[in-house]
Short mmCIF file of C-alpha atoms in Angstrom, two decimals:
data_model
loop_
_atom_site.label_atom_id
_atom_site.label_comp_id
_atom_site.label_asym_id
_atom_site.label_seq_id
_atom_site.Cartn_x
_atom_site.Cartn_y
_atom_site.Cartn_z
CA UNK Q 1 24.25 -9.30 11.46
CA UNK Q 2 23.53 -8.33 8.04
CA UNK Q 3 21.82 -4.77 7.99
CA UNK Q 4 18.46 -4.69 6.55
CA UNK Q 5 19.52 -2.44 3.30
CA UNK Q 6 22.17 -4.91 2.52
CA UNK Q 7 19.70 -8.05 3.05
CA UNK Q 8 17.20 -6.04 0.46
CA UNK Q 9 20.22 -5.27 -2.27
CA UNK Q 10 20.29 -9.54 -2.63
CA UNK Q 11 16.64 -9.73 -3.17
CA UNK Q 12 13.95 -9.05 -6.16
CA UNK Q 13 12.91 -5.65 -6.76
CA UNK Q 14 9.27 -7.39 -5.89
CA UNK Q 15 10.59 -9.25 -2.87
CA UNK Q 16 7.96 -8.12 0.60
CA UNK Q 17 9.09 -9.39 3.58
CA UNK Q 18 5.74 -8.95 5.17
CA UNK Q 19 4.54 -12.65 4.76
CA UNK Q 20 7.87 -13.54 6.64
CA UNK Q 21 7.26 -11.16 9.72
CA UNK Q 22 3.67 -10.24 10.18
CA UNK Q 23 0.59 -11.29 11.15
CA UNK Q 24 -2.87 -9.58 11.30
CA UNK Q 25 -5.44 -9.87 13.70
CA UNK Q 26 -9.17 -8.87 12.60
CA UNK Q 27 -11.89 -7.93 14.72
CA UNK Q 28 -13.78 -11.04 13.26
CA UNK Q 29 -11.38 -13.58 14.37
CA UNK Q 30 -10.20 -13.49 10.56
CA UNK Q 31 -5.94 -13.72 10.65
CA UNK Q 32 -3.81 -12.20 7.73
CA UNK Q 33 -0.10 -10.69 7.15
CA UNK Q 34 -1.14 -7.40 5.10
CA UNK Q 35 -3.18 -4.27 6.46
CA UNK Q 36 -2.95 -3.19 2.65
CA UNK Q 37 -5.12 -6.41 1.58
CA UNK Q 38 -9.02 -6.99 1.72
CA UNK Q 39 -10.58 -10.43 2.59
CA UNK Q 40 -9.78 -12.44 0.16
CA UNK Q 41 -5.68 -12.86 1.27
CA UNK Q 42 -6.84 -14.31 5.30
CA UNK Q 43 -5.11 -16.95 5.64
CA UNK Q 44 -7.15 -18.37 8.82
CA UNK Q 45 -9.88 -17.54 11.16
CA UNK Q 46 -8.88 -17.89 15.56
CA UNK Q 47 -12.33 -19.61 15.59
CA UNK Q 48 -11.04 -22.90 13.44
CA UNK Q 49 -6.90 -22.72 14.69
CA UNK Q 50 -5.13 -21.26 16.72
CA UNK Q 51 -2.79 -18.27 16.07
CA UNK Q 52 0.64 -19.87 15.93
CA UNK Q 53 -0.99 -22.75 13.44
CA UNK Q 54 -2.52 -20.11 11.20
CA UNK Q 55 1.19 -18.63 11.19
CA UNK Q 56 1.94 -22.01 8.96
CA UNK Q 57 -0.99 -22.38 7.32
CA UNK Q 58 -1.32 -23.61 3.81
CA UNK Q 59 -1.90 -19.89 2.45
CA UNK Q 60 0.45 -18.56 4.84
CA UNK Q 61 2.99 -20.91 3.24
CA UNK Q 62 1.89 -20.17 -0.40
CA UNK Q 63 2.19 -17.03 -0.14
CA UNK Q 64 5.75 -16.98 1.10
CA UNK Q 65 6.61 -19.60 -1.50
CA UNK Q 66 5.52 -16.86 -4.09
CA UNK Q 67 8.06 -14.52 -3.03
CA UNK Q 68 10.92 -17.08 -2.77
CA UNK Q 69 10.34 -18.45 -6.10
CA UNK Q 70 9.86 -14.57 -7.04
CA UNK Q 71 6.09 -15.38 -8.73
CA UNK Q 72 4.26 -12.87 -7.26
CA UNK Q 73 0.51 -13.60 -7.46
CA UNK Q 74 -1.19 -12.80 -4.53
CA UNK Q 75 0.26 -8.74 -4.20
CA UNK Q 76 0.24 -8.08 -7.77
CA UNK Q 77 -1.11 -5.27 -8.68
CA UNK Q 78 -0.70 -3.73 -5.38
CA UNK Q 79 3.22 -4.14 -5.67
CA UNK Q 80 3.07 -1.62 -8.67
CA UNK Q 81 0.43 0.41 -7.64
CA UNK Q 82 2.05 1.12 -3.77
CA UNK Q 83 5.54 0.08 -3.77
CA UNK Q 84 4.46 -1.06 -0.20
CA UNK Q 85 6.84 -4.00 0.09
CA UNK Q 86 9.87 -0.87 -0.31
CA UNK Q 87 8.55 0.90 2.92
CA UNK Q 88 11.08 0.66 5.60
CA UNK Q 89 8.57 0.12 8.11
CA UNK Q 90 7.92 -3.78 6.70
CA UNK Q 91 11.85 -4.12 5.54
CA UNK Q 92 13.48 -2.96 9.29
CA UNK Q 93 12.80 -6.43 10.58
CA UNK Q 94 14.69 -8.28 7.47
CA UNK Q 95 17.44 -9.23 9.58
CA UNK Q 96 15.38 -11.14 12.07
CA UNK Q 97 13.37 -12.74 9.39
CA UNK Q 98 13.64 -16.54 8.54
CA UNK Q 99 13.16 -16.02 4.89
CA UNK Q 100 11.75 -20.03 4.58
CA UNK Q 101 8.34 -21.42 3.85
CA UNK Q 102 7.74 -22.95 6.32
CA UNK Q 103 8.23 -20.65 9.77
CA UNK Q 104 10.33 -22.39 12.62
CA UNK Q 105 10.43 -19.30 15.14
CA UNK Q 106 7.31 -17.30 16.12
CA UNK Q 107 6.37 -14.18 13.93
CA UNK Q 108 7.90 -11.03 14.67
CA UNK Q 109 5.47 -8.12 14.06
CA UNK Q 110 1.86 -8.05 15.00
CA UNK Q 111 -1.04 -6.04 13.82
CA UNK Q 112 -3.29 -5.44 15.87
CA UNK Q 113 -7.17 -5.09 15.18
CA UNK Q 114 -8.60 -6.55 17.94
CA UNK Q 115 -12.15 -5.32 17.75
CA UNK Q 116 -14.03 -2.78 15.91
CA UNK Q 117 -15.11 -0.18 18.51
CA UNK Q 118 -14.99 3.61 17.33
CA UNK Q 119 -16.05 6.89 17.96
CA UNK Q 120 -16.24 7.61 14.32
CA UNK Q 121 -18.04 6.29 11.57
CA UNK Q 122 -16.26 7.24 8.48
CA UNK Q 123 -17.68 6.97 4.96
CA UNK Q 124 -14.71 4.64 3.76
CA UNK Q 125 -14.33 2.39 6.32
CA UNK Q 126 -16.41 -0.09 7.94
CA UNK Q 127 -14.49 -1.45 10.86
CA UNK Q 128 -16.65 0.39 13.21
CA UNK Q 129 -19.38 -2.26 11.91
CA UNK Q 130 -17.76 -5.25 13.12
CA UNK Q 131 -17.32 -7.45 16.33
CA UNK Q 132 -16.11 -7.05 19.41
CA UNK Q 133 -15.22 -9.30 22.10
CA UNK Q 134 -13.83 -12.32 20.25
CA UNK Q 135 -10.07 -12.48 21.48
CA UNK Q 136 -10.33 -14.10 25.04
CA UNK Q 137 -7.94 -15.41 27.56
CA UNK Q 138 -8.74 -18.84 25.72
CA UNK Q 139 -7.56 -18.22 22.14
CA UNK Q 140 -5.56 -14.73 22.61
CA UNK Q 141 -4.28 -13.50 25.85
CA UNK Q 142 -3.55 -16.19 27.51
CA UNK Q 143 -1.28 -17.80 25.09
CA UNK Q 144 0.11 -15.09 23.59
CA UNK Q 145 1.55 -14.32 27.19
CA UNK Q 146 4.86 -17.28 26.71
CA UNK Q 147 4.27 -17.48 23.42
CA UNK Q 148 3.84 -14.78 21.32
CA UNK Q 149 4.62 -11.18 23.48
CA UNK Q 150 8.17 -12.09 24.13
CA UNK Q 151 9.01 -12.29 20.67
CA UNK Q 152 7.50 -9.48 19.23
CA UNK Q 153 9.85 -6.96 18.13
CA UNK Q 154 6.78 -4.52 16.70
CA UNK Q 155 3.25 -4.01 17.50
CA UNK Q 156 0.88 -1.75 15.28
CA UNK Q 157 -1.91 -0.80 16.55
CA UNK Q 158 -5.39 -0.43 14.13
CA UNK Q 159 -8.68 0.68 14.65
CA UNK Q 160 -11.46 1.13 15.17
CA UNK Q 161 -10.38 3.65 16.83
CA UNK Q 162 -7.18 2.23 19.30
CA UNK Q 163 -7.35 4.83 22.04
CA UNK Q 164 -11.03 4.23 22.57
CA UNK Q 165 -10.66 0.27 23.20
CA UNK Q 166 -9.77 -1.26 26.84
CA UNK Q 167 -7.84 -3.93 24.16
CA UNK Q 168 -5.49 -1.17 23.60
CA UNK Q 169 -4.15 -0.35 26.95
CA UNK Q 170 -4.24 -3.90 27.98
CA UNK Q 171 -2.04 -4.74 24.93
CA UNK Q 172 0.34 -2.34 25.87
CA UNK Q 173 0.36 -3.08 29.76
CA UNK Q 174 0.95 -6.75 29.09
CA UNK Q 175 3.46 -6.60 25.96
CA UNK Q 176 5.58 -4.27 27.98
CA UNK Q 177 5.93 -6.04 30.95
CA UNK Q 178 7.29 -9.06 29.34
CA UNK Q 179 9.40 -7.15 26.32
CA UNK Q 180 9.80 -3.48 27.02
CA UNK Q 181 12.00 -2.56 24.14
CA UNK Q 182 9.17 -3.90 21.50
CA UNK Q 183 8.43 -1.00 19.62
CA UNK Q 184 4.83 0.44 18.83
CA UNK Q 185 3.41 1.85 16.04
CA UNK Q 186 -0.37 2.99 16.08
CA UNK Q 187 -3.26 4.51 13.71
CA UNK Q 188 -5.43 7.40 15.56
CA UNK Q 189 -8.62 9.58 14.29
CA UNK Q 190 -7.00 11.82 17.46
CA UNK Q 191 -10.73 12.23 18.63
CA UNK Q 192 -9.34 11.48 22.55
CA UNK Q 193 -11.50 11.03 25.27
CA UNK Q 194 -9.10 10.11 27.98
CA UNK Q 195 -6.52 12.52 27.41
CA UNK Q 196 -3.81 12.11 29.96
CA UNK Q 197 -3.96 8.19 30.01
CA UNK Q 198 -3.12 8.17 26.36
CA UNK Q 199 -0.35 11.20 26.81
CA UNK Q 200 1.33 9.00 29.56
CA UNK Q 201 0.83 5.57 27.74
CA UNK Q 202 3.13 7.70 24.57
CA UNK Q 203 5.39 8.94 27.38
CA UNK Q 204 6.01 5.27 28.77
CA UNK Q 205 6.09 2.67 25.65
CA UNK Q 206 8.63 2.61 22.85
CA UNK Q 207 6.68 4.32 20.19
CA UNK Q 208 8.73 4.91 16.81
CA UNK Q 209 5.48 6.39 14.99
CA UNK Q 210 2.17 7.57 15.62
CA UNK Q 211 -0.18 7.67 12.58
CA UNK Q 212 -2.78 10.33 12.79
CA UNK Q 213 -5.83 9.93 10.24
CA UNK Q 214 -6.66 13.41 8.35
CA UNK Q 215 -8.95 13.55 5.16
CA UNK Q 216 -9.87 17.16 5.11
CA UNK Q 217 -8.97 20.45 6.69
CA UNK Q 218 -12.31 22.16 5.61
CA UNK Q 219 -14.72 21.60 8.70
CA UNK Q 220 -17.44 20.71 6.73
CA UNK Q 221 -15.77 18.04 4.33
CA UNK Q 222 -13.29 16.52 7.59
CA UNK Q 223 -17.20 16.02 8.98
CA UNK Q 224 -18.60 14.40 6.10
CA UNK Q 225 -15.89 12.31 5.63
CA UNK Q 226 -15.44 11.39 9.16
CA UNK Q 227 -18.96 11.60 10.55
CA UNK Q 228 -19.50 13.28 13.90
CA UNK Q 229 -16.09 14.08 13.81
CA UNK Q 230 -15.12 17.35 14.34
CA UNK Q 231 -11.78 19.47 12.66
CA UNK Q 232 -11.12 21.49 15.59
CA UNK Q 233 -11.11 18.48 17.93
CA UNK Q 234 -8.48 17.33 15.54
CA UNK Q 235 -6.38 20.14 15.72
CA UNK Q 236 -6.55 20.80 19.37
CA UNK Q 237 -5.56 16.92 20.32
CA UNK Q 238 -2.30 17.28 17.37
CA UNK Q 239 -1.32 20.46 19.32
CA UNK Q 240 -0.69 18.00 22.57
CA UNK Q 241 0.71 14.91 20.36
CA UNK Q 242 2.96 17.38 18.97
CA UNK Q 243 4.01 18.53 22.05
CA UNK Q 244 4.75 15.28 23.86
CA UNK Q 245 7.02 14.51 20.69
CA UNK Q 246 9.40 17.38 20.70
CA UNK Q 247 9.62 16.57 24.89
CA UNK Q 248 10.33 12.92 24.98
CA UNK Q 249 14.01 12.05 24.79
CA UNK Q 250 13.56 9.24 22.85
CA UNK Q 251 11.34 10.65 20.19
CA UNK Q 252 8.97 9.19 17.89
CA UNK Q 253 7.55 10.16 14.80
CA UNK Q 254 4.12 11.47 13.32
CA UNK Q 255 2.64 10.41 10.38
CA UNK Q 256 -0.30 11.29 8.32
CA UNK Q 257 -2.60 9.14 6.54
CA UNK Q 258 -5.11 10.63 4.21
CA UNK Q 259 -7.61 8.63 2.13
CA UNK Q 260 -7.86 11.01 -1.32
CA UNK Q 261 -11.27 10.33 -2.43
CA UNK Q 262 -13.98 12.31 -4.41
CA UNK Q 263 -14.61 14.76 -1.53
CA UNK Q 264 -11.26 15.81 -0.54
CA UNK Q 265 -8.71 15.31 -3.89
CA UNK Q 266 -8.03 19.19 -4.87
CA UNK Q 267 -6.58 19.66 -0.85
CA UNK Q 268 -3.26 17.54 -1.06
CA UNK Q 269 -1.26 21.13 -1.29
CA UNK Q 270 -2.93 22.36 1.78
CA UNK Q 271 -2.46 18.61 3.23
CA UNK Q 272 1.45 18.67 1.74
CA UNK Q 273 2.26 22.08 3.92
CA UNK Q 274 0.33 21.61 6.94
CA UNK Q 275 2.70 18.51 7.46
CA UNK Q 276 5.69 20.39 6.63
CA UNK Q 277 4.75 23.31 9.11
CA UNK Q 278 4.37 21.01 11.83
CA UNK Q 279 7.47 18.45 10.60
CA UNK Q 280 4.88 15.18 9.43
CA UNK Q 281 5.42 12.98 7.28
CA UNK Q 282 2.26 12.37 4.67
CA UNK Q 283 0.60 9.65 3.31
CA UNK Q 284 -1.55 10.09 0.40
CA UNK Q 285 -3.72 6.46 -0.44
CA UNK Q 286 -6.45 6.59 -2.87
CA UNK Q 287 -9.66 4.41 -1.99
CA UNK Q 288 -10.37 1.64 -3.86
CA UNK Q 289 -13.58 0.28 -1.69
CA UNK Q 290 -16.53 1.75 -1.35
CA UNK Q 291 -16.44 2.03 -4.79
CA UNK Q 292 -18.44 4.91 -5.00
CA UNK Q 293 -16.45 7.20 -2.99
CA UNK Q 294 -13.25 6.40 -5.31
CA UNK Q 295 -12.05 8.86 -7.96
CA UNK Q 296 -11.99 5.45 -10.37
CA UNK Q 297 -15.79 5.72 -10.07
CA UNK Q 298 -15.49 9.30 -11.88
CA UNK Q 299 -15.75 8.96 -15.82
CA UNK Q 300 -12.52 9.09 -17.88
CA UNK Q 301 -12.81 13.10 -18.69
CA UNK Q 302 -12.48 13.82 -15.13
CA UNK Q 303 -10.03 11.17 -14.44
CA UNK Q 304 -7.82 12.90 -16.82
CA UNK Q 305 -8.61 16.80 -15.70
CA UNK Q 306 -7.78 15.48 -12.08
CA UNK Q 307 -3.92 13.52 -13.53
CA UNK Q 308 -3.39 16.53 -15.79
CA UNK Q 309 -4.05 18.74 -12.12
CA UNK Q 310 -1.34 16.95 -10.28
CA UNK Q 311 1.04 16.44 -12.91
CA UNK Q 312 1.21 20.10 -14.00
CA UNK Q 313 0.31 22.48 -10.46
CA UNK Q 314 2.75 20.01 -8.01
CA UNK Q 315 6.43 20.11 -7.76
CA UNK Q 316 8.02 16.92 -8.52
CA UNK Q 317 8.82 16.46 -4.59
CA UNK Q 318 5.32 16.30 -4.06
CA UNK Q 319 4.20 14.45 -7.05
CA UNK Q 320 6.57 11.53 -6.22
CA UNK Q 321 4.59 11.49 -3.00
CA UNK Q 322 1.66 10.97 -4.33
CA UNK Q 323 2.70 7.91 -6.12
CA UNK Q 324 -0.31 5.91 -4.79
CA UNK Q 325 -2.78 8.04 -5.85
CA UNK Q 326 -1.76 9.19 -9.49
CA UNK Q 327 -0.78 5.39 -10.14
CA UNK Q 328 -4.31 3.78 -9.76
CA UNK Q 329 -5.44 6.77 -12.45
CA UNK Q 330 -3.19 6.20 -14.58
CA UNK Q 331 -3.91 2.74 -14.70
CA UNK Q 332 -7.10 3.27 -15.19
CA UNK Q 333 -6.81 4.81 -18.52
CA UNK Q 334 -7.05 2.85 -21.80
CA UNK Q 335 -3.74 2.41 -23.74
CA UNK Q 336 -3.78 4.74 -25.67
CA UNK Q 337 -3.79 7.59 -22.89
CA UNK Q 338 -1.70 5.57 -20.61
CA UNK Q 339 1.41 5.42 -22.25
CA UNK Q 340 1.58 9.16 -22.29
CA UNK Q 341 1.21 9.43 -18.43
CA UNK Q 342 3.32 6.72 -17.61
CA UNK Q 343 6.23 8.13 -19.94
CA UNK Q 344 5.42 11.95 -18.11
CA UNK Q 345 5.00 10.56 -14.67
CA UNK Q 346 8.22 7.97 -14.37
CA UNK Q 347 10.32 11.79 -16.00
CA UNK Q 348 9.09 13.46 -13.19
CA UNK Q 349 9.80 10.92 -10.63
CA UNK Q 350 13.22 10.63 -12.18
CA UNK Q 351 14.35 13.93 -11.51
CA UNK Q 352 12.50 14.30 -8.14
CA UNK Q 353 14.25 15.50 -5.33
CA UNK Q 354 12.65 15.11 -2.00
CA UNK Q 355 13.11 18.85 -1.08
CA UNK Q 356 10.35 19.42 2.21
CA UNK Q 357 11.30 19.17 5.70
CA UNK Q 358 9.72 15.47 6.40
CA UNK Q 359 11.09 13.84 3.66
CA UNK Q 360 14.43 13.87 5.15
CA UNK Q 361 15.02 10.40 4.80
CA UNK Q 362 12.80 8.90 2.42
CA UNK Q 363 10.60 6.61 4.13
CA UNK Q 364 10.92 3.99 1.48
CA UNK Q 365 13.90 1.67 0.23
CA UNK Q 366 15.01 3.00 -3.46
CA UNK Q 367 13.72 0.63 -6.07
CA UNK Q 368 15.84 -1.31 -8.64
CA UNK Q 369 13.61 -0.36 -11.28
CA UNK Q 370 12.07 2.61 -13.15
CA UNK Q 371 10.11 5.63 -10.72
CA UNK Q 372 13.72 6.00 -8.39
CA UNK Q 373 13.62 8.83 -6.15
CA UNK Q 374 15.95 9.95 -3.90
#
């Protein structure tokens, strides 16, 4: 079998294999293949089809088309603004993939939002708004049993909040008991309520990466941000996560996913070595909806004292991480000031070396095209 790096060399620069691999599940019964999309890419609803028939649905099928015929439509501009289809996470299953149309084997990785409960209510996100109670035995659990748990190779796990929903543990119970070496992947605000049964649930399954959600570490900005939640509650829970990694054999890794937003965008060097003290690896995304929390919504003088910030106070390590924030701003320049930053951004990123402790291993596949870093 063809290894997944040598399966990517033969394909576009622009080639995802999500489409191929993945399928979403939204609290409102809505299906799609992307976590990184909004509404407008489902590609079916569990209400109207079921799951396996959404899997070759007409968009479903379109939207793999684009990729084959490499006439991207439906992920441009995300492609240039996240370089999301080079994470390894979404290219690892290449060489199970049946890169075809039209999907003859059941799909491989599933996301899992299953319902909106939360404990939080953050500012960005709206999740914790919608339904619950709308996968049943009838269109969810009780086919997915023969039909879709044996085949998954990779479950992640959304929110709401996934360690406050009985959905979760079920999931897990019932997955592993059919397919034990599936491997899990899951998104937490770490605001834990039931403490041990989540410590022995990450003892027992396969976990390869745990995904912990931190916007601020000022108490008073993590709170507004992530309303009631609290930064010491944060801290205290990471303490025990990062103590059941360094003691299970088979480790697994942390991650950290931080929205950059008005409120929080002059802490990413606090964010950057807090994740290298404790050996995570960060995620820096810039919001794009609600509008009005996004630093697009700031007028173009600020946008530029916040680019000309980055670009001249962060290493280029650390600036190449930040690729999905600086990108968007750049973007959102006219001409005349873009061409500038892109010709200063893609220098740095040419010459970046990924020098801090998590980046051992970049967690992305090395593009064909300009922005390489290595």
């Amino acid at each position: 079998m063809r290894t997944a790096a040598e399966i990517r060399k033969s394909l576009p620069s622009n080639f995802c294999p999500v489409p191929f691999t993945t399928l979403l599940l939204d609290p409102a019964g809505q299906v799609g293949m992307c976590r990184h999309h909004g509404q407008q890419t489902f590609i079916g609803n569990i209400k109207n089809n079921t799951i396996l028939e959404i899997w070759n649905s007409e968009k479903a099928i379109q939207w793999r088309k684009e990729f084959l015929q490499n006439n991207v439509k439906i992920c441009d501009p995300l492609l240039f603004d996240r370089r999301c289809n080079l994470t390894n996470n979404w290219n690892d299953l290449l060489p199970y993939a049946e890169l075809s149309e039209i999907q003859t084997q059941p799909f491989l990785r599933l996301t899992a939002n299953l319902n909106g409960r939360c404990n939080l209510t953050c500012q960005t996100c709206k999740v914790w708004e919608m339904p619950n109670g709308l996968y049943t035995e009838e269109n969810f659990w009780g086919p997915a049993k023969e039909a879709i748990f044996p085949y998954l190779k990779y479950v992640d796990m959304l929110g709401g909040e996934p360690f406050f929903q009985s959905d979760t543990f079920r999931l897990m119970e019932e997955v592993h008991a059919v397919n034990p070496d599936c491997l899990w992947d899951i998104t937490t605000n770490m605001h834990w309520q039931h403490k041990d049964k989540i410590l022995d649930k990450i003892n027992l399954m396969n976990f390869k990466n745990i995904n912990i959600s931190l916007d601020s570490l000022i108490p008073e900005i993590f709170n507004k941000i992530r309303k009631p939640g609290r930064l010491d509650v944060f801290l205290k829970n990471l303490e025990l996560l990062l103590s059941a990694r360094d003691q299970k054999k088979n480790s697994f890794e942390i991650s950290l996913n931080c929205v950059v937003q008005k409120d929080n965008w002059t802490e990413l060097k606090n964010i950057l070595n807090f994740c290298e003290e404790r050996e995570i690896k960060p995620h820096f995304f810039h919001v794009r909806d609600p509008f009005e929390f996004s630093l697009l919504d700031l007028d173009q003088s600020q946008r530029i004292k916040i680019l000309d910030f980055y670009l001249s106070t962060f290493v280029s390590s650390d600036i190449a991480f930040m690729y999905r924030v600086i990108t968007p701003l750049i973007n959102s320049l006219p001409s005349e000031y873009k061409a500038g930053y892109l010709v200063t951004f893609n220098e740095i990123l040419k010459n970046a070396r990924l020098t801090r402790s998590y980046l051992k291993g970049s967690s992305q596949i090395k593009p064909k095209h300009e922005n390489k870093y290595d």
